[in-house]
CSV table of C-alpha atoms in Angstrom, one decimal:
chain,number,residue,atom,x,y,z
A,261,UNK,CA,26.5,-41.1,-58.6
A,262,UNK,CA,25.0,-41.3,-55.0
A,263,UNK,CA,28.5,-41.1,-53.6
A,264,UNK,CA,29.3,-38.0,-55.7
A,265,UNK,CA,26.1,-36.4,-54.6
A,266,UNK,CA,26.9,-37.0,-50.9
A,267,UNK,CA,30.3,-35.5,-51.4
A,268,UNK,CA,28.8,-32.4,-52.9
A,269,UNK,CA,26.3,-32.1,-50.1
A,270,UNK,CA,29.0,-32.5,-47.5
A,271,UNK,CA,31.1,-29.9,-49.3
A,272,UNK,CA,28.2,-27.4,-49.3
A,273,UNK,CA,27.6,-28.0,-45.6
A,274,UNK,CA,31.3,-27.6,-44.8
A,275,UNK,CA,31.5,-24.4,-46.8
A,276,UNK,CA,28.5,-23.0,-45.0
A,277,UNK,CA,30.1,-23.8,-41.7
A,278,UNK,CA,33.4,-22.1,-42.7
A,279,UNK,CA,31.5,-19.0,-43.9
A,280,UNK,CA,29.6,-18.9,-40.6
A,281,UNK,CA,32.7,-19.2,-38.6
A,282,UNK,CA,34.4,-16.5,-40.7
A,283,UNK,CA,31.5,-14.2,-40.0
A,284,UNK,CA,31.6,-14.9,-36.3
A,285,UNK,CA,35.3,-14.2,-35.9
A,286,UNK,CA,35.7,-11.5,-38.5
A,287,UNK,CA,35.8,-8.2,-36.7
A,288,UNK,CA,32.8,-6.0,-37.3
A,289,UNK,CA,33.7,-2.9,-39.2
A,290,UNK,CA,32.4,0.4,-37.8
A,291,UNK,CA,32.1,3.6,-39.7
A,292,UNK,CA,33.2,6.9,-38.2
A,293,UNK,CA,29.6,8.0,-37.8
A,294,UNK,CA,28.7,4.7,-36.1
A,295,UNK,CA,31.6,5.2,-33.7
A,296,UNK,CA,30.4,8.7,-32.8
A,297,UNK,CA,26.9,7.3,-32.1
A,298,UNK,CA,28.3,4.5,-29.9
A,299,UNK,CA,30.5,7.0,-28.0
A,300,UNK,CA,27.3,9.0,-27.3
A,301,UNK,CA,25.5,5.9,-26.0
A,302,UNK,CA,28.5,4.9,-23.9
A,303,UNK,CA,28.1,5.4,-20.1
A,304,UNK,CA,31.5,7.1,-20.1
A,305,UNK,CA,29.8,10.0,-22.0
A,306,UNK,CA,27.3,10.6,-19.2
A,307,UNK,CA,27.8,14.2,-17.9
A,308,UNK,CA,28.0,15.2,-14.3
A,309,UNK,CA,24.7,15.4,-12.5
A,310,UNK,CA,22.9,18.5,-13.6
A,311,UNK,CA,22.0,20.9,-10.8
A,312,UNK,CA,18.4,21.2,-9.7
A,313,UNK,CA,17.9,24.9,-9.0
A,314,UNK,CA,14.4,24.3,-7.7
A,315,UNK,CA,15.8,22.2,-4.8
A,316,UNK,CA,18.6,23.8,-2.8
A,317,UNK,CA,18.9,20.6,-0.8
A,318,UNK,CA,19.4,18.4,-3.9
A,319,UNK,CA,23.1,17.7,-3.1
A,320,UNK,CA,22.9,17.9,0.7
A,321,UNK,CA,24.2,14.6,2.2
A,322,UNK,CA,22.0,15.0,5.3
A,323,UNK,CA,19.0,15.5,3.2
A,324,UNK,CA,19.8,12.4,1.2
A,325,UNK,CA,20.0,10.3,4.4
A,326,UNK,CA,16.6,11.6,5.5
A,327,UNK,CA,15.2,11.0,2.1
A,328,UNK,CA,16.4,7.4,2.2
A,329,UNK,CA,14.6,6.9,5.5
A,330,UNK,CA,11.4,8.4,4.1
A,331,UNK,CA,11.7,6.4,0.9
A,332,UNK,CA,11.5,3.1,2.8
A,333,UNK,CA,9.1,4.1,5.6
A,334,UNK,CA,5.6,2.5,5.2
A,335,UNK,CA,4.1,4.8,7.9
A,336,UNK,CA,3.8,7.4,5.2
A,337,UNK,CA,0.6,5.9,3.8
A,338,UNK,CA,-3.0,5.5,4.8
A,339,UNK,CA,-2.6,1.8,5.7
A,340,UNK,CA,0.9,1.8,7.1
A,341,UNK,CA,1.9,-0.7,4.4
A,342,UNK,CA,3.0,1.4,1.4
A,343,UNK,CA,6.3,3.2,0.9
A,344,UNK,CA,8.1,4.6,-2.1
A,345,UNK,CA,10.0,1.3,-2.2
A,346,UNK,CA,6.7,-0.6,-2.7
A,347,UNK,CA,6.6,0.4,-6.3
A,348,UNK,CA,10.3,1.1,-6.7
A,349,UNK,CA,12.0,-2.0,-5.4
A,350,UNK,CA,15.9,-1.9,-5.5
A,351,UNK,CA,16.0,-5.6,-6.3
A,352,UNK,CA,13.8,-5.0,-9.4
A,353,UNK,CA,15.9,-2.0,-10.6
A,354,UNK,CA,13.6,0.3,-8.7
A,355,UNK,CA,10.4,-0.9,-10.5
A,356,UNK,CA,7.8,-3.4,-9.2
A,357,UNK,CA,7.5,-6.0,-11.9
A,358,UNK,CA,3.8,-5.3,-12.4
A,359,UNK,CA,1.8,-4.1,-15.4
A,360,UNK,CA,0.0,-1.6,-13.1
A,361,UNK,CA,1.4,-0.6,-9.8
A,362,UNK,CA,-0.4,-1.4,-6.6
A,363,UNK,CA,-0.3,0.8,-3.5
A,364,UNK,CA,-3.4,1.1,-1.3
A,365,UNK,CA,-5.2,0.6,-4.6
A,366,UNK,CA,-4.4,-0.1,-8.2
A,367,UNK,CA,-3.0,2.6,-10.5
A,368,UNK,CA,-3.5,3.0,-14.2
A,369,UNK,CA,0.2,3.1,-15.1
A,370,UNK,CA,3.3,1.0,-14.6
A,371,UNK,CA,6.0,2.3,-12.3
A,372,UNK,CA,9.0,3.8,-14.0
A,373,UNK,CA,12.5,3.2,-12.6
A,374,UNK,CA,14.0,6.0,-10.7
A,375,UNK,CA,17.5,5.1,-11.9
A,376,UNK,CA,19.1,8.1,-13.6
A,377,UNK,CA,15.9,10.3,-13.4
A,378,UNK,CA,18.0,13.2,-12.1
A,379,UNK,CA,18.9,13.7,-15.7
A,380,UNK,CA,15.4,14.1,-16.9
A,381,UNK,CA,13.6,17.4,-17.1
A,382,UNK,CA,10.2,15.6,-16.9
A,383,UNK,CA,9.0,13.0,-14.5
A,384,UNK,CA,6.3,10.3,-15.0
A,385,UNK,CA,5.3,8.7,-18.3
A,386,UNK,CA,3.4,11.9,-19.2
A,387,UNK,CA,5.9,14.5,-17.8
A,388,UNK,CA,3.3,15.9,-15.4
A,389,UNK,CA,6.0,16.9,-13.0
A,390,UNK,CA,9.2,18.8,-13.7
A,391,UNK,CA,11.5,17.8,-10.8
A,392,UNK,CA,12.3,14.8,-8.8
A,393,UNK,CA,11.0,16.4,-5.6
A,394,UNK,CA,7.6,17.4,-7.1
A,395,UNK,CA,7.3,13.8,-8.5
A,396,UNK,CA,8.0,12.3,-5.0
A,397,UNK,CA,5.1,14.3,-3.6
A,398,UNK,CA,2.4,13.1,-6.0
A,399,UNK,CA,2.1,9.5,-4.9
A,400,UNK,CA,2.0,10.5,-1.3
A,401,UNK,CA,-1.4,12.1,-1.8
A,402,UNK,CA,-2.7,9.8,-4.5
A,403,UNK,CA,-5.8,7.9,-3.4
A,404,UNK,CA,-4.5,4.7,-5.0
A,405,UNK,CA,-0.8,5.0,-4.1
A,406,UNK,CA,0.1,6.1,-0.6
A,407,UNK,CA,-3.4,7.5,0.1
A,408,UNK,CA,-2.3,9.8,2.9
A,409,UNK,CA,-2.5,13.6,3.5
A,410,UNK,CA,0.1,16.3,4.0
A,411,UNK,CA,-1.2,17.0,7.5
A,412,UNK,CA,-0.8,13.3,8.4
A,413,UNK,CA,2.8,13.4,7.1
A,414,UNK,CA,3.7,16.6,9.0
A,415,UNK,CA,2.6,14.9,12.2
A,416,UNK,CA,4.8,11.9,11.3
A,417,UNK,CA,7.8,14.0,10.7
A,418,UNK,CA,7.3,15.7,14.1
A,419,UNK,CA,6.8,12.4,15.9
A,420,UNK,CA,9.6,10.4,14.2
A,421,UNK,CA,12.0,12.6,12.3
A,422,UNK,CA,12.1,16.0,14.1
A,423,UNK,CA,15.8,16.0,14.8
A,424,UNK,CA,16.8,14.8,11.3
A,425,UNK,CA,14.4,17.4,9.8
A,426,UNK,CA,15.5,20.3,11.9
A,427,UNK,CA,19.2,19.6,11.2
A,428,UNK,CA,18.5,20.2,7.6
A,429,UNK,CA,15.5,22.6,7.3
A,430,UNK,CA,15.4,24.4,10.6
A,431,UNK,CA,12.8,24.4,13.3
A,432,UNK,CA,9.5,22.6,12.7
A,433,UNK,CA,6.3,24.4,13.4
A,434,UNK,CA,4.3,23.4,16.5
A,435,UNK,CA,1.6,21.2,15.2
A,436,UNK,CA,0.3,20.1,18.6
A,437,UNK,CA,-3.0,22.1,18.6
A,438,UNK,CA,-5.6,19.8,17.0
A,439,UNK,CA,-8.0,22.7,16.5
A,440,UNK,CA,-5.5,24.2,14.1
A,441,UNK,CA,-3.8,21.1,12.9
A,442,UNK,CA,-6.1,18.1,12.7
A,443,UNK,CA,-4.8,14.5,12.3
A,444,UNK,CA,-5.8,14.2,8.7
A,445,UNK,CA,-6.1,17.1,6.3
A,446,UNK,CA,-5.0,17.9,2.7
A,447,UNK,CA,-6.1,18.9,-0.8
A,448,UNK,CA,-7.0,15.3,-1.7
A,449,UNK,CA,-10.1,13.4,-3.0
A,450,UNK,CA,-11.2,12.3,0.5
A,451,UNK,CA,-14.1,14.6,1.4
A,452,UNK,CA,-13.4,14.7,5.1
A,453,UNK,CA,-9.7,15.3,4.7
A,454,UNK,CA,-10.4,18.0,2.1
A,455,UNK,CA,-13.0,19.7,4.4
A,456,UNK,CA,-10.5,19.7,7.3
A,457,UNK,CA,-7.9,21.3,5.0
A,458,UNK,CA,-10.2,24.0,3.8
A,459,UNK,CA,-11.2,24.7,7.4
A,460,UNK,CA,-7.5,25.6,8.2
A,461,UNK,CA,-6.2,29.2,7.7
A,462,UNK,CA,-4.1,29.9,4.7
A,463,UNK,CA,-1.1,30.5,6.9
A,464,UNK,CA,-1.4,27.2,8.7
A,465,UNK,CA,-1.9,25.4,5.4
A,466,UNK,CA,1.4,26.9,4.2
A,467,UNK,CA,3.2,25.8,7.3
A,468,UNK,CA,2.1,22.2,6.6
A,469,UNK,CA,2.8,22.4,2.9
A,470,UNK,CA,6.4,23.6,3.6
A,471,UNK,CA,7.1,20.5,5.6
A,472,UNK,CA,5.5,18.4,2.9
A,473,UNK,CA,7.7,20.1,0.2
A,474,UNK,CA,10.8,19.6,2.3
A,475,UNK,CA,10.0,15.9,2.5
A,476,UNK,CA,9.9,15.7,-1.3
A,477,UNK,CA,13.2,17.6,-1.6
A,478,UNK,CA,14.9,15.2,0.8
A,479,UNK,CA,13.6,12.2,-1.1
A,480,UNK,CA,14.9,13.8,-4.3
A,481,UNK,CA,18.3,14.2,-2.7
A,482,UNK,CA,18.3,10.5,-2.1
A,483,UNK,CA,17.1,9.5,-5.6
A,484,UNK,CA,19.8,11.7,-7.2
A,485,UNK,CA,22.3,9.2,-5.9
A,486,UNK,CA,20.6,6.2,-7.7
A,487,UNK,CA,22.5,6.0,-11.1
A,488,UNK,CA,23.1,3.3,-13.7
A,489,UNK,CA,26.2,1.2,-13.6
A,490,UNK,CA,28.4,0.2,-16.6
A,491,UNK,CA,27.2,-2.9,-18.6
A,492,UNK,CA,28.8,-5.2,-21.1
A,493,UNK,CA,27.8,-2.8,-23.8
A,494,UNK,CA,29.9,-0.1,-22.1
A,495,UNK,CA,32.9,-2.4,-21.9
A,496,UNK,CA,32.5,-3.2,-25.6
A,497,UNK,CA,32.4,0.5,-26.6
A,498,UNK,CA,35.3,1.4,-24.4
A,499,UNK,CA,37.3,-1.4,-26.0
A,500,UNK,CA,36.3,-0.2,-29.4
A,501,UNK,CA,37.5,3.3,-28.7
A,502,UNK,CA,40.8,1.9,-27.4
A,503,UNK,CA,41.1,-0.5,-30.4
A,504,UNK,CA,41.1,-3.5,-28.1
A,505,UNK,CA,39.6,-6.2,-30.2
A,506,UNK,CA,40.2,-9.0,-27.7
A,507,UNK,CA,38.1,-7.2,-25.0
A,508,UNK,CA,35.4,-6.4,-27.6
A,509,UNK,CA,35.0,-10.1,-28.4
A,510,UNK,CA,34.7,-11.1,-24.8
A,511,UNK,CA,32.3,-8.3,-24.0
A,512,UNK,CA,29.6,-9.0,-26.7
A,513,UNK,CA,28.8,-12.0,-28.9
A,514,UNK,CA,28.5,-11.7,-32.7
A,515,UNK,CA,24.7,-11.9,-32.4
A,516,UNK,CA,24.7,-9.1,-29.8
A,517,UNK,CA,26.9,-7.0,-32.1
A,518,UNK,CA,24.6,-7.6,-35.0
A,519,UNK,CA,21.7,-6.4,-32.8
A,520,UNK,CA,23.6,-3.3,-31.9
A,521,UNK,CA,24.2,-2.6,-35.6
A,522,UNK,CA,20.5,-2.8,-36.2
A,523,UNK,CA,19.7,-0.8,-33.1
A,524,UNK,CA,21.7,2.2,-34.3
A,525,UNK,CA,21.0,1.6,-38.0
A,526,UNK,CA,18.0,0.2,-39.9
A,527,UNK,CA,15.8,-0.4,-36.8
A,528,UNK,CA,16.3,3.3,-35.9
A,529,UNK,CA,15.8,2.7,-32.2
A,530,UNK,CA,18.0,5.7,-31.4
A,531,UNK,CA,15.3,8.0,-32.7
A,532,UNK,CA,13.9,7.8,-29.1
A,533,UNK,CA,16.5,5.8,-27.2
A,534,UNK,CA,19.6,7.9,-27.5
A,535,UNK,CA,22.3,9.3,-25.2
A,536,UNK,CA,24.0,7.4,-22.4
A,537,UNK,CA,20.7,6.7,-20.7
A,538,UNK,CA,19.1,5.4,-23.9
A,539,UNK,CA,16.2,7.9,-23.7
A,540,UNK,CA,15.8,11.3,-25.2
A,541,UNK,CA,13.4,12.3,-22.4
A,542,UNK,CA,10.9,13.6,-25.0
A,543,UNK,CA,7.4,12.2,-25.7
A,544,UNK,CA,6.4,9.9,-28.6
A,545,UNK,CA,3.3,8.3,-29.8
A,546,UNK,CA,4.3,4.8,-30.9
A,547,UNK,CA,0.8,3.3,-31.3
A,548,UNK,CA,0.8,1.3,-28.1
A,549,UNK,CA,-2.6,-0.2,-27.6
A,550,UNK,CA,-4.8,0.8,-24.7
A,551,UNK,CA,-4.8,-1.7,-21.9
A,552,UNK,CA,-7.9,-3.7,-21.6
A,553,UNK,CA,-10.2,-2.3,-19.0
A,554,UNK,CA,-8.7,1.2,-19.0
A,555,UNK,CA,-9.8,4.3,-20.9
A,556,UNK,CA,-7.8,5.8,-23.7
A,557,UNK,CA,-4.7,7.5,-22.1
A,558,UNK,CA,-4.0,10.9,-23.7
A,559,UNK,CA,-0.4,10.9,-22.3
A,560,UNK,CA,1.6,14.1,-22.8
A,561,UNK,CA,-1.5,16.0,-24.0
A,562,UNK,CA,-2.9,15.9,-20.4
A,563,UNK,CA,0.5,15.8,-18.7
A,564,UNK,CA,1.7,19.1,-20.1
A,565,UNK,CA,-1.4,20.9,-18.8
A,566,UNK,CA,-0.9,19.3,-15.4
A,567,UNK,CA,2.7,20.4,-15.1
A,568,UNK,CA,1.9,24.0,-16.2
A,569,UNK,CA,-0.7,24.2,-13.5
A,570,UNK,CA,1.2,22.2,-10.9
A,571,UNK,CA,1.3,23.6,-7.4
A,572,UNK,CA,4.9,22.5,-7.1
A,573,UNK,CA,6.4,23.3,-10.5
A,574,UNK,CA,9.6,25.1,-11.1
A,575,UNK,CA,7.9,28.5,-11.2
A,576,UNK,CA,5.9,27.9,-8.0
A,577,UNK,CA,6.4,29.6,-4.7
A,578,UNK,CA,7.7,26.3,-3.3
A,579,UNK,CA,10.5,26.1,-5.9
A,580,UNK,CA,14.0,27.5,-5.0
A,581,UNK,CA,14.6,28.4,-8.7
A,582,UNK,CA,14.6,31.8,-10.3
A,583,UNK,CA,12.4,32.3,-13.3
A,584,UNK,CA,15.3,32.1,-15.7
A,585,UNK,CA,16.2,28.7,-14.3
A,586,UNK,CA,12.9,27.3,-15.5
A,587,UNK,CA,13.4,27.4,-19.3
A,588,UNK,CA,12.0,23.9,-19.8
A,589,UNK,CA,8.7,24.9,-18.3
A,590,UNK,CA,8.6,28.4,-19.8
A,591,UNK,CA,9.1,27.2,-23.3
A,592,UNK,CA,7.4,23.8,-23.2
A,593,UNK,CA,5.3,22.7,-26.2
A,594,UNK,CA,1.8,22.7,-24.7
A,595,UNK,CA,-0.5,21.8,-27.6
A,596,UNK,CA,-0.5,19.8,-30.9
A,597,UNK,CA,-1.5,16.5,-32.3
A,598,UNK,CA,2.0,15.1,-31.5
A,599,UNK,CA,1.2,15.2,-27.8
A,600,UNK,CA,-1.8,12.9,-28.0
A,601,UNK,CA,-1.1,9.4,-26.6
A,602,UNK,CA,2.6,10.4,-26.4
A,603,UNK,CA,4.7,9.0,-23.6
A,604,UNK,CA,8.3,9.4,-22.4
A,605,UNK,CA,10.6,6.6,-23.6
A,606,UNK,CA,11.9,4.7,-20.7
A,607,UNK,CA,15.6,4.2,-20.2
A,608,UNK,CA,16.9,1.0,-21.8
A,609,UNK,CA,19.5,0.5,-19.2
A,610,UNK,CA,18.6,-2.7,-17.3
A,611,UNK,CA,15.6,-3.1,-19.6
A,612,UNK,CA,15.8,-6.9,-19.7
A,613,UNK,CA,15.3,-6.8,-15.9
A,614,UNK,CA,12.2,-4.5,-15.9
A,615,UNK,CA,9.4,-6.3,-17.6
A,616,UNK,CA,6.6,-5.8,-18.4
A,617,UNK,CA,6.9,-2.9,-20.8
A,618,UNK,CA,5.1,0.3,-21.9
A,619,UNK,CA,3.2,2.8,-19.8
A,620,UNK,CA,0.5,0.3,-18.7
A,621,UNK,CA,2.6,-2.9,-19.0
A,622,UNK,CA,0.9,-3.8,-22.3
A,623,UNK,CA,3.7,-6.0,-23.5
A,624,UNK,CA,5.1,-8.9,-21.3
A,625,UNK,CA,8.3,-9.4,-23.2
A,626,UNK,CA,10.9,-7.6,-25.3
A,627,UNK,CA,9.9,-9.8,-28.2
A,628,UNK,CA,6.3,-8.4,-28.0
A,629,UNK,CA,7.7,-4.9,-28.0
A,630,UNK,CA,9.9,-5.5,-31.0
A,631,UNK,CA,7.1,-7.2,-32.9
A,632,UNK,CA,4.9,-4.2,-32.2
A,633,UNK,CA,7.6,-1.8,-33.6
A,634,UNK,CA,8.1,-4.1,-36.6
A,635,UNK,CA,4.5,-3.9,-37.6
A,636,UNK,CA,3.0,-0.9,-35.8
A,637,UNK,CA,-0.8,-0.7,-35.7
A,638,UNK,CA,-2.7,2.5,-36.0
A,639,UNK,CA,-2.5,4.5,-32.8
A,640,UNK,CA,-5.6,4.7,-30.6
A,641,UNK,CA,-5.2,8.5,-30.9
A,642,UNK,CA,-5.3,8.3,-34.7
A,643,UNK,CA,-1.6,8.9,-35.5
A,644,UNK,CA,1.6,7.1,-35.0
A,645,UNK,CA,5.3,8.0,-35.4
A,646,UNK,CA,6.4,4.5,-36.3
A,647,UNK,CA,7.0,3.0,-39.8
A,648,UNK,CA,7.2,-0.7,-40.4
A,649,UNK,CA,10.8,-2.0,-40.0
A,650,UNK,CA,10.8,-5.2,-42.0
A,651,UNK,CA,12.9,-7.0,-39.5
A,652,UNK,CA,13.3,-10.8,-39.8
A,653,UNK,CA,12.8,-13.1,-36.8
A,654,UNK,CA,16.5,-13.5,-36.5
A,655,UNK,CA,17.1,-9.7,-36.6
A,656,UNK,CA,14.5,-9.3,-33.9
A,657,UNK,CA,16.3,-11.9,-31.8
A,658,UNK,CA,19.6,-10.1,-32.4
A,659,UNK,CA,18.2,-6.8,-31.1
A,660,UNK,CA,16.8,-8.5,-28.1
A,661,UNK,CA,20.2,-10.1,-27.5
A,662,UNK,CA,21.8,-6.7,-27.7
A,663,UNK,CA,19.3,-5.2,-25.2
A,664,UNK,CA,20.5,-7.8,-22.6
A,665,UNK,CA,24.0,-6.3,-22.8
A,666,UNK,CA,22.6,-3.1,-21.2
A,667,UNK,CA,22.0,-4.9,-17.9
A,668,UNK,CA,24.6,-3.3,-15.5
A,669,UNK,CA,22.6,-2.8,-12.3
A,670,UNK,CA,22.8,0.3,-10.1
A,671,UNK,CA,25.7,2.6,-9.4
A,672,UNK,CA,25.2,3.4,-5.7
A,673,UNK,CA,26.7,2.3,-2.4
A,674,UNK,CA,25.0,-0.9,-1.2
A,675,UNK,CA,23.8,0.8,2.0
A,676,UNK,CA,21.6,3.1,-0.1
A,677,UNK,CA,19.7,0.2,-1.7
A,678,UNK,CA,17.9,-0.9,1.5
A,679,UNK,CA,16.0,0.5,4.4
A,680,UNK,CA,18.4,2.3,6.8
């Protein structure tokens, strides 16, 4: 009797192993709709870089080279220690690995990667800037990021980058008269710098601001060249489109494929993370809790007001665009409950390399993110787009496994990924 029972148990175990192996090696079937979705997520579907009509220097190679120099130069800060690369480190996929970024002080947001941001009509978590060049200017005058002033920066350009600047933008103004152009001045929070700025004539302020704007446009020309590289996921999709099952099996494991199935299916991740950059560049309230020690962040609700009133937006005097080029700004949704505590979904490309997660680094791991989505709490702002997913622990693990297949690195020449 005992022997027969042992045989039955052995047979059951053997059958389970056979079924598991069959499931592993049995090719996953994809519907026509799923294949269309995968093609849309594939990096091969990414379009050519969209033009930036607000920046006539966006595709100027000389401007990009100057922008690279400015991006890595710590002199453009109040303490000579902070550059753009301080919070956007190439080795960390142009993030900094911190929950809250640290410049001359500590910010109240996590740094977003700049990889692929040329495709986004809105910059920052709340979309308070509508171009890469306008975005590049904001940290330079932030009291907790670079902490400097536009007059300080104009002097630095004159002293260290005059030839580079004039090759691209034409002659620099003469800023040598300290009575007209003090060492430190700008529309910033520092009372002395602000008073010095307000003591300048409007004409002189515009001369300084034009140099400041051109700095941003050069940095944007550099950042436009920082794009995502293909990953294992892209190799899998390309093989699928070519009916190459052998390459599909080598590109992704069965667990990763199962996670992909959930990602585009029952987990509904593509509601926000769609397209070849895995973001729809819109704004969503997903019930992310407020970080301890910080006030409630209203996200897009405040961001849209800021961009509409931004000194450097697409419709401003500093933009190179015509009014008809600024449709995103002209027709933006500027009010409504859906904007409260809504943030831009980050790209999921290289997401496994860019922890922690969310706008203030509230979640340390991808597992924490998935568990939040699986059982979403009430939003601090009182509403939430998420619905419980009902995922099992194994399914959560499968989605996380899939997300690791999106690590492909940066598509840019190596010389652009370091200080020149």
